[in-house]
Backbone as JSON, one array per atom type, in Angstrom:
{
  "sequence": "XXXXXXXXXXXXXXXXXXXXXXXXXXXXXXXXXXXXXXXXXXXXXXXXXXXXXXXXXXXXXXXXXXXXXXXXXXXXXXXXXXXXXXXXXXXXXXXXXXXXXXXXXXXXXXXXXXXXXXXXXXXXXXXXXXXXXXXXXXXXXXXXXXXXXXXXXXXXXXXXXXXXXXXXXXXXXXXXXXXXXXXXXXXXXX",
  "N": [[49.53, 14.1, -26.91], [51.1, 13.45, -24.11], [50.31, 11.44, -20.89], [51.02, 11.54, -17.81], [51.18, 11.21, -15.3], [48.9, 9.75, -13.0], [45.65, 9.16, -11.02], [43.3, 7.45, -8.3], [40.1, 9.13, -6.54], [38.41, 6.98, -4.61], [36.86, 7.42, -2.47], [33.67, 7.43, -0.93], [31.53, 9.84, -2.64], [33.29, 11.3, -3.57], [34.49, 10.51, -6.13], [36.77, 10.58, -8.43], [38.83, 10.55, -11.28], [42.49, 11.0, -11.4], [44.47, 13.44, -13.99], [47.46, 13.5, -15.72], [48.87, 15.74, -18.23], [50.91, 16.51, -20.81], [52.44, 18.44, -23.38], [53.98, 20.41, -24.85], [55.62, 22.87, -23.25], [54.49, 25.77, -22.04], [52.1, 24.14, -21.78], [51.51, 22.11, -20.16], [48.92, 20.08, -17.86], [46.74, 19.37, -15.11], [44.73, 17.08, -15.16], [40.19, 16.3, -14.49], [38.32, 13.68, -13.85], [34.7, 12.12, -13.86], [34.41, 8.7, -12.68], [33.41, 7.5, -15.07], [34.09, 8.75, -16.63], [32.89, 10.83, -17.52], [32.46, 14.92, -17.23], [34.89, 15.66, -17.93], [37.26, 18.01, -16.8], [39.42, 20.42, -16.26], [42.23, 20.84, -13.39], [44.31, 22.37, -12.96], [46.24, 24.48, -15.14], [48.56, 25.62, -17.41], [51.44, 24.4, -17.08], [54.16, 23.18, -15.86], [56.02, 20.37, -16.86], [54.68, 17.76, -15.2], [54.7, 15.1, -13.27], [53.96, 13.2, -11.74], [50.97, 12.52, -9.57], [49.11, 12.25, -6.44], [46.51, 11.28, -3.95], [46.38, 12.92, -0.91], [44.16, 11.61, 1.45], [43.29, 12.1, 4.07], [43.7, 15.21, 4.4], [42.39, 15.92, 2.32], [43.86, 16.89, -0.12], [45.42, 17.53, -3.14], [48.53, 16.22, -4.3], [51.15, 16.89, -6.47], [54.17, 16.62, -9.1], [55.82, 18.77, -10.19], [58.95, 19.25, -10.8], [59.23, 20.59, -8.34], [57.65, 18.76, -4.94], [54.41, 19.77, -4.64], [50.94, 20.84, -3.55], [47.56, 20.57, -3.56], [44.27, 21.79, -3.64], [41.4, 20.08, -4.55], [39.97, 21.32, -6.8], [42.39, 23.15, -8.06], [42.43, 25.24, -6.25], [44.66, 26.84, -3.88], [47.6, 26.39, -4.05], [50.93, 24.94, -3.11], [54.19, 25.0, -2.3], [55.35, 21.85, -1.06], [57.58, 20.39, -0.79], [60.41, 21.61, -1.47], [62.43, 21.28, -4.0], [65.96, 20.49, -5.2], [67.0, 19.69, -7.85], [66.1, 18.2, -10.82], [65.1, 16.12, -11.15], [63.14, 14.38, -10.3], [60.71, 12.08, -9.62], [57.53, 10.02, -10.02], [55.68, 9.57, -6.88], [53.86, 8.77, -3.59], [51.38, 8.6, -1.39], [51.17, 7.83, 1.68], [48.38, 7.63, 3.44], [47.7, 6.57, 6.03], [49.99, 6.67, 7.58], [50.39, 9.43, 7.39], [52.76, 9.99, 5.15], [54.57, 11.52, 2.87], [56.49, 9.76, -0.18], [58.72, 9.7, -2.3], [60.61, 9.18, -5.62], [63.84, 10.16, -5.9], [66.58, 11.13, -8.62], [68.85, 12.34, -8.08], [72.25, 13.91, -9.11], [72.65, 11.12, -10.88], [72.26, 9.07, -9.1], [69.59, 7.09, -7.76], [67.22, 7.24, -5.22], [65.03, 6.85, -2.94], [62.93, 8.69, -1.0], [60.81, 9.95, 2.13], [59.03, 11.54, 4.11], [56.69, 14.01, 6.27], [53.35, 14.12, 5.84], [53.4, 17.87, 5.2], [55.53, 18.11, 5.13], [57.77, 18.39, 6.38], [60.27, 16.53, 8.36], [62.58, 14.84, 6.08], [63.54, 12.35, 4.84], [66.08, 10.0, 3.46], [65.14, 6.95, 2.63], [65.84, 4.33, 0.9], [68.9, 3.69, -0.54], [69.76, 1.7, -2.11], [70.25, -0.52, -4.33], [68.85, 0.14, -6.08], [68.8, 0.83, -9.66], [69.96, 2.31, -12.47], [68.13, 3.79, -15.11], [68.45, 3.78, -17.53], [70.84, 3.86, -20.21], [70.54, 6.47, -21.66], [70.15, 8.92, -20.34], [67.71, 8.88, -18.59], [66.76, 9.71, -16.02], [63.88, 9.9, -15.22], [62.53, 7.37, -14.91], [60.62, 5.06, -13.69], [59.09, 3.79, -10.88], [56.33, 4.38, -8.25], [54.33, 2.81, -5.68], [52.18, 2.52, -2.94], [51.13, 0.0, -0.65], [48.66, 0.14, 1.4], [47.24, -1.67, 3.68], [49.52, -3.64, 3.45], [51.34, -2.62, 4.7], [53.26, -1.92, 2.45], [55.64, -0.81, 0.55], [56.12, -0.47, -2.75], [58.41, -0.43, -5.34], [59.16, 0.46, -9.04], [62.24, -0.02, -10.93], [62.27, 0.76, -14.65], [63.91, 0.16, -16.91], [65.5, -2.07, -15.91], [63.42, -3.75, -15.19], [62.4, -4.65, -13.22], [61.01, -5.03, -9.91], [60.78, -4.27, -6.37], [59.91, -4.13, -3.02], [59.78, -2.64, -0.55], [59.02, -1.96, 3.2], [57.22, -1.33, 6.07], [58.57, -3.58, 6.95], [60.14, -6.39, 7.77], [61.95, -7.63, 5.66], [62.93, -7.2, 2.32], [62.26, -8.18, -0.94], [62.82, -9.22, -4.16], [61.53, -8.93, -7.46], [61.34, -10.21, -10.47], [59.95, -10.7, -13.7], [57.37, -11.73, -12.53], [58.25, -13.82, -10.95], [59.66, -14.4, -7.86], [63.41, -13.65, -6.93], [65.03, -13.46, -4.97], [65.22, -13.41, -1.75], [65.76, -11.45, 1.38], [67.01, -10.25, 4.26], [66.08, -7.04, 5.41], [68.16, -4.26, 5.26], [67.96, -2.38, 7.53]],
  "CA": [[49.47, 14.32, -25.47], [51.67, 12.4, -22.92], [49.96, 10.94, -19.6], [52.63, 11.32, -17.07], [50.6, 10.81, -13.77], [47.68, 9.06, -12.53], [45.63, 8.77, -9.83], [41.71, 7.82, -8.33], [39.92, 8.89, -5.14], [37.19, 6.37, -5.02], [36.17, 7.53, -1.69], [32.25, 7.75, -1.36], [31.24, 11.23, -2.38], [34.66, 12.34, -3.77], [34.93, 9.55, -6.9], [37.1, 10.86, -9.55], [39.96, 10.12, -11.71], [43.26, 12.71, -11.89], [45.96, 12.95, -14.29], [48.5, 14.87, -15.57], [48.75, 15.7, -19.55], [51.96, 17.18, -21.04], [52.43, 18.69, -25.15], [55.09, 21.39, -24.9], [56.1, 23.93, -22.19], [53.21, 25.55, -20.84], [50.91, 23.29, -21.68], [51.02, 20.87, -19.32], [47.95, 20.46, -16.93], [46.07, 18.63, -14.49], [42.78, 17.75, -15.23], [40.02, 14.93, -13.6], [36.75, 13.28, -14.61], [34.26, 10.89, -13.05], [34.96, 7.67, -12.61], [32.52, 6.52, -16.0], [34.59, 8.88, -18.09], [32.4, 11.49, -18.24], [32.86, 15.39, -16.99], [36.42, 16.1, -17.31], [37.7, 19.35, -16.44], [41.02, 21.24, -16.12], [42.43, 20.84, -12.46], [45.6, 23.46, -13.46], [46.86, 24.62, -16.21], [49.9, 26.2, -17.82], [52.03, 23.83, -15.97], [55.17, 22.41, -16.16], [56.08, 18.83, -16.92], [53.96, 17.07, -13.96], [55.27, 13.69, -13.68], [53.33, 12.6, -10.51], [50.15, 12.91, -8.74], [48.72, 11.0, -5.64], [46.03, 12.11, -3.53], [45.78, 13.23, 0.34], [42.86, 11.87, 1.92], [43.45, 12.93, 5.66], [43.37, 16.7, 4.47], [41.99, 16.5, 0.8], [44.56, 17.47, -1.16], [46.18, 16.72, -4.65], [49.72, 16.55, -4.59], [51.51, 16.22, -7.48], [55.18, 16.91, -9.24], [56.13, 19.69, -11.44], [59.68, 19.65, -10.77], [59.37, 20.4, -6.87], [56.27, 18.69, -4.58], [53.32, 20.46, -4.76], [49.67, 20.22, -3.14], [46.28, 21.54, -3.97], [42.83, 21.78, -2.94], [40.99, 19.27, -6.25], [39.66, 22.31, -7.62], [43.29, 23.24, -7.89], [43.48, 26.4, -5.8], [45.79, 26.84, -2.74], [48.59, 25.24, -4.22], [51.37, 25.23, -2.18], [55.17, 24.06, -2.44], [55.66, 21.02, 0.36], [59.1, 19.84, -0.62], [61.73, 21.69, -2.22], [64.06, 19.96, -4.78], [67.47, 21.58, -5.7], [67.35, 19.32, -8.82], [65.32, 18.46, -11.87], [65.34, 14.43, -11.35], [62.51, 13.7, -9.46], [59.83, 11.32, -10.31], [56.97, 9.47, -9.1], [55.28, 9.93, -5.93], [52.43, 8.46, -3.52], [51.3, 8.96, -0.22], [50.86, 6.9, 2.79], [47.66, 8.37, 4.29], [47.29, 5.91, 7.21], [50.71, 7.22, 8.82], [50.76, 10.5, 7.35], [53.59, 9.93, 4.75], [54.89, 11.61, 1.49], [57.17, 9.04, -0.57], [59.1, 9.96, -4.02], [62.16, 9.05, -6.19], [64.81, 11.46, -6.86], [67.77, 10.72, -9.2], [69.98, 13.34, -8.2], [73.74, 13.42, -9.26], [73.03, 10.0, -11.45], [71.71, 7.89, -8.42], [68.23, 6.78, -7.82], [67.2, 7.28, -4.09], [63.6, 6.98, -2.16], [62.79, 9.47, 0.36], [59.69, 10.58, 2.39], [58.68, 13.15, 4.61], [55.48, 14.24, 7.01], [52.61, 15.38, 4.89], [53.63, 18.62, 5.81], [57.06, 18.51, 4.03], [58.91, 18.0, 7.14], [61.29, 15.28, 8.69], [63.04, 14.31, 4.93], [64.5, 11.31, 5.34], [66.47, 8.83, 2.39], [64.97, 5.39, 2.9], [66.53, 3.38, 0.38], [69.51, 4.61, -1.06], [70.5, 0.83, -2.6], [69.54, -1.81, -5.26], [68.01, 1.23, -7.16], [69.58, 1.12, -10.96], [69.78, 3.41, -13.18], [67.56, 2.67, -15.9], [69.19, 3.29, -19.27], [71.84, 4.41, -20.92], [70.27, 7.58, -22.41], [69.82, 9.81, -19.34], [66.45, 9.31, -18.64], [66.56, 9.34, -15.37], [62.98, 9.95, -14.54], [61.79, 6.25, -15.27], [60.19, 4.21, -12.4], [57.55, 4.22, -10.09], [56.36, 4.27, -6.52], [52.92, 3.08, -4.89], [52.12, 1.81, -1.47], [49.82, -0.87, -0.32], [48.59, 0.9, 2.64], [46.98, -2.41, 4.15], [49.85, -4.78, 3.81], [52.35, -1.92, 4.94], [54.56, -2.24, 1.97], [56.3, 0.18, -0.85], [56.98, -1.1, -4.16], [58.82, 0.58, -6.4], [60.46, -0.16, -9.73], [63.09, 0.35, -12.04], [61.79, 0.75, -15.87], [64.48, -0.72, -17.99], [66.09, -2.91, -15.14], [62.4, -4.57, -15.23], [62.74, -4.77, -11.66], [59.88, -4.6, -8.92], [60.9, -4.16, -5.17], [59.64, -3.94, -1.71], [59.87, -2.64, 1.09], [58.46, -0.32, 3.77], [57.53, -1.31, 7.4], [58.73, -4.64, 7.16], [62.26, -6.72, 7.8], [61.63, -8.36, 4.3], [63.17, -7.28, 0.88], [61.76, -9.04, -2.37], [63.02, -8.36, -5.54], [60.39, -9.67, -7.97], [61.64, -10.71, -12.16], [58.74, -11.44, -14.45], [56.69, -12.36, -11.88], [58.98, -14.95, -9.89], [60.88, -13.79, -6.7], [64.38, -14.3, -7.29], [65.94, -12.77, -3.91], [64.46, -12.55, -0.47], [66.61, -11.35, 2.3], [66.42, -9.48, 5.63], [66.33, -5.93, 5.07], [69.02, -3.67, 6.04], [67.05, -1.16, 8.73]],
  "C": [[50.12, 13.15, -24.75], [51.15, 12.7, -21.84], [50.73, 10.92, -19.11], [52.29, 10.87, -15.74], [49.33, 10.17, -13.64], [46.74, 8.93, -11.73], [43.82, 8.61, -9.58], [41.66, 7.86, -7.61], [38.69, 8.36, -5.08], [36.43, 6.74, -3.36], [34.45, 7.96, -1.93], [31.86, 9.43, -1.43], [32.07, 12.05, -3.24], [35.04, 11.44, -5.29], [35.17, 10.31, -7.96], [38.42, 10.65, -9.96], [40.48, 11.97, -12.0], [44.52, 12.49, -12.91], [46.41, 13.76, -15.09], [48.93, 14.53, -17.28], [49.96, 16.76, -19.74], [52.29, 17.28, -22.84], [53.93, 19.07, -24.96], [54.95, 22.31, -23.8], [55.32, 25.15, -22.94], [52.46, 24.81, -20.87], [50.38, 22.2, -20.76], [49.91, 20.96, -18.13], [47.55, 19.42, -16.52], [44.7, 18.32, -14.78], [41.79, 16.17, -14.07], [38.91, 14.87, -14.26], [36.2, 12.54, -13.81], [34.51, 9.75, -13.15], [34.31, 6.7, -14.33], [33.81, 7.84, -16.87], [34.66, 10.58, -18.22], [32.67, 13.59, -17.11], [33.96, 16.34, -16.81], [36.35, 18.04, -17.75], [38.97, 19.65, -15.99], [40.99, 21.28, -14.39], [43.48, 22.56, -12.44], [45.82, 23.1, -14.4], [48.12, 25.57, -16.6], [50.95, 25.48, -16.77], [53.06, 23.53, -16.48], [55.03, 21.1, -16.58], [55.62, 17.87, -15.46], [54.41, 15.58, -14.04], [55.12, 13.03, -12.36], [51.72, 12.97, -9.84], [49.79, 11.34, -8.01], [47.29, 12.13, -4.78], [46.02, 11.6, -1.68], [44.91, 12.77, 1.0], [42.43, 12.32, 3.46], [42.95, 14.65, 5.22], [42.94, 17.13, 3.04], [42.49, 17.33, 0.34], [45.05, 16.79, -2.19], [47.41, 16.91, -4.29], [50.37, 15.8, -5.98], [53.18, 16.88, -7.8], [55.81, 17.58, -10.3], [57.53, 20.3, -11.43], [60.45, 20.18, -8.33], [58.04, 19.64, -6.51], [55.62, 19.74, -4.01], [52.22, 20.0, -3.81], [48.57, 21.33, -3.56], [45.27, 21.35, -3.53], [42.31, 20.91, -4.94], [40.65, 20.04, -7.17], [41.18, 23.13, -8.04], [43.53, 24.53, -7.21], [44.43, 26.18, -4.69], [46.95, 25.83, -2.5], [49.75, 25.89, -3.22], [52.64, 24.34, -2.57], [54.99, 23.04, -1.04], [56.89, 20.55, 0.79], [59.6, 20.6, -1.66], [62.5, 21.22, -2.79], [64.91, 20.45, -5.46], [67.79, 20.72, -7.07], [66.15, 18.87, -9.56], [64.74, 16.68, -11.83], [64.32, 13.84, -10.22], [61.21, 13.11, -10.11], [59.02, 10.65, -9.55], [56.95, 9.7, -7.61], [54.14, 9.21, -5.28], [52.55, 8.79, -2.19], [50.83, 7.65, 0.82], [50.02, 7.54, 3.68], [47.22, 7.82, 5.35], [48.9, 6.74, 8.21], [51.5, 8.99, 8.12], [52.17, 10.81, 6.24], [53.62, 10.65, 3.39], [56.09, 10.45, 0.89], [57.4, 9.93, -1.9], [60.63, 9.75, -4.41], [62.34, 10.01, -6.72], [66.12, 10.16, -7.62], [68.86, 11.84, -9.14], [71.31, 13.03, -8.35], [73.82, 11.64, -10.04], [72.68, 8.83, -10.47], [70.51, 7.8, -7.96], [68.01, 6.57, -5.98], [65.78, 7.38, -4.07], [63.52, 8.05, -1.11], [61.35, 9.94, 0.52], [59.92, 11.44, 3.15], [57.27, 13.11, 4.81], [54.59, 14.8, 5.66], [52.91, 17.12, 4.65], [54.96, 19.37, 4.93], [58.18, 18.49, 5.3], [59.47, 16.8, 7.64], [61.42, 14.38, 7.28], [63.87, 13.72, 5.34], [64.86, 10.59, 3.57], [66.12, 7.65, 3.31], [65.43, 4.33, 2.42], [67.71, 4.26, -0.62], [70.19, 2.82, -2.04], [69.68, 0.07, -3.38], [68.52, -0.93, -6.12], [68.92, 1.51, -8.38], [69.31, 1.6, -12.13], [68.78, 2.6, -14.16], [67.54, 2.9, -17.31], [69.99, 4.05, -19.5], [71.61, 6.28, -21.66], [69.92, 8.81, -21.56], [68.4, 9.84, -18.92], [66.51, 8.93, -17.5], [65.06, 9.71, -13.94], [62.01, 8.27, -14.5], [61.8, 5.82, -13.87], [59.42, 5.1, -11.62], [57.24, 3.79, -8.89], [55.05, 3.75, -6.31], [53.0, 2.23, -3.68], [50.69, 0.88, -1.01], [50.26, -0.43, 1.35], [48.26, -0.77, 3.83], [48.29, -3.67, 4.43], [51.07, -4.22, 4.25], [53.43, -2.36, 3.99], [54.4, -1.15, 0.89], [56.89, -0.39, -1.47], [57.21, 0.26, -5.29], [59.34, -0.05, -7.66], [61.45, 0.66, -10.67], [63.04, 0.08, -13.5], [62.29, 0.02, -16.78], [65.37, -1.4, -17.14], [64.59, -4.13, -14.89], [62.2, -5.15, -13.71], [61.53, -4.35, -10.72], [60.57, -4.49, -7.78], [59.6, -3.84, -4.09], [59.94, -3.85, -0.76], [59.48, -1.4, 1.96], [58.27, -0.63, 5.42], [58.48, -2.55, 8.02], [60.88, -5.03, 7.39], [62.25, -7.48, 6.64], [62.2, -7.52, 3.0], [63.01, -8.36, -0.24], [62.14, -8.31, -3.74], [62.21, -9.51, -6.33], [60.85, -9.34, -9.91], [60.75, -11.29, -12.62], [58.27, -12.42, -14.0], [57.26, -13.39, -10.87], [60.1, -14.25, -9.06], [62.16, -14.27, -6.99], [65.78, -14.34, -6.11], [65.1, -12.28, -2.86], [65.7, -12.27, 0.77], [65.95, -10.11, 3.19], [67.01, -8.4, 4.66], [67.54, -5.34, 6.12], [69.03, -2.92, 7.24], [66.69, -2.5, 9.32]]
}
């Protein structure tokens, strides 16, 4: 079994871990458990290759990534497409539930791009379209990962076999961060 996604909502009341399990085509599924372990249960099943989840907490939903973005109620019914993706290269995902945000990397056409969008699935914007590199030689271009520190308004992302961290999100600040030591700060471009 490959883990492909992750995610916990430790809110009071709601505390459980989600994540996304993949064998062979159908098998892949969502499932979640309590936070000690114990419980788990199938969220969805017969799924595609899921290779994201984050969760909603404005409107309690799961969203996660099976090729397009998705959302669900935790019990997984009333799933629902949110974003459309005309290609196969999308990866990682999280949400920004203080201003309402979806975030996720695509690699379409061989280049590695950020883009969000309203909970909602509308106003898709590219946010970073630079200093995103490929990350190996072998086509794999689902590697790297997104999450957002909601409190210090920032989005880090990285690049898997470029070993590469970044940031950036409300700020005029870019940091690129190399085994642990900054090596490049500069004003951001926006």
């Amino acid at each position: 079994v490959d883990i492909r996604g992750l995610c916990v909502d430790t809110r009071s009341g709601k505390e459980k871990v989600y994540w996304s399990e993949y064998e062979t085509l159908p098998t892949g599924k969502i499932r979640k458990c309590e936070l000690d372990g114990s419980a788990v249960t199938d969220v969805k099943i017969n799924m595609q290759d899921v290779t994201g989840l984050s969760i909603d907490t404005t409107n309690d939903k799961l969203f996660y990534l099976d090729g397009q973005i998705r959302s669900c109620d935790f019990d997984g019914n009333n799933a629902a497409v949110v974003v459309t993706i005309n290609n196969n290269n999308v990866s990682s995902l999280c949400i920004d539930n203080t201003n309402g945000k979806i975030y996720w990397l695509d690699a379409a056409d061989g280049v590695k791009k950020i883009f969000r969008a309203n909970l909602d699935g509308t106003s898709i914007e590219e946010i970073v379209t630079e200093n995103l590199l490929l990350p190996n030689l072998t086509g794999d271009l689902h590697s790297g990962a997104l999450t957002i520190d909601e409190t210090n308004s920032k989005l880090y992302w990285s690049d898997t076999n470029a070993n590469l961290v970044n940031n950036e999100y409300h700020s005029v600040v870019t940091t690129f961060i190399r085994n642990d030591e900054a090596i490049e700060t500069r004003p951001s471009e926006r």
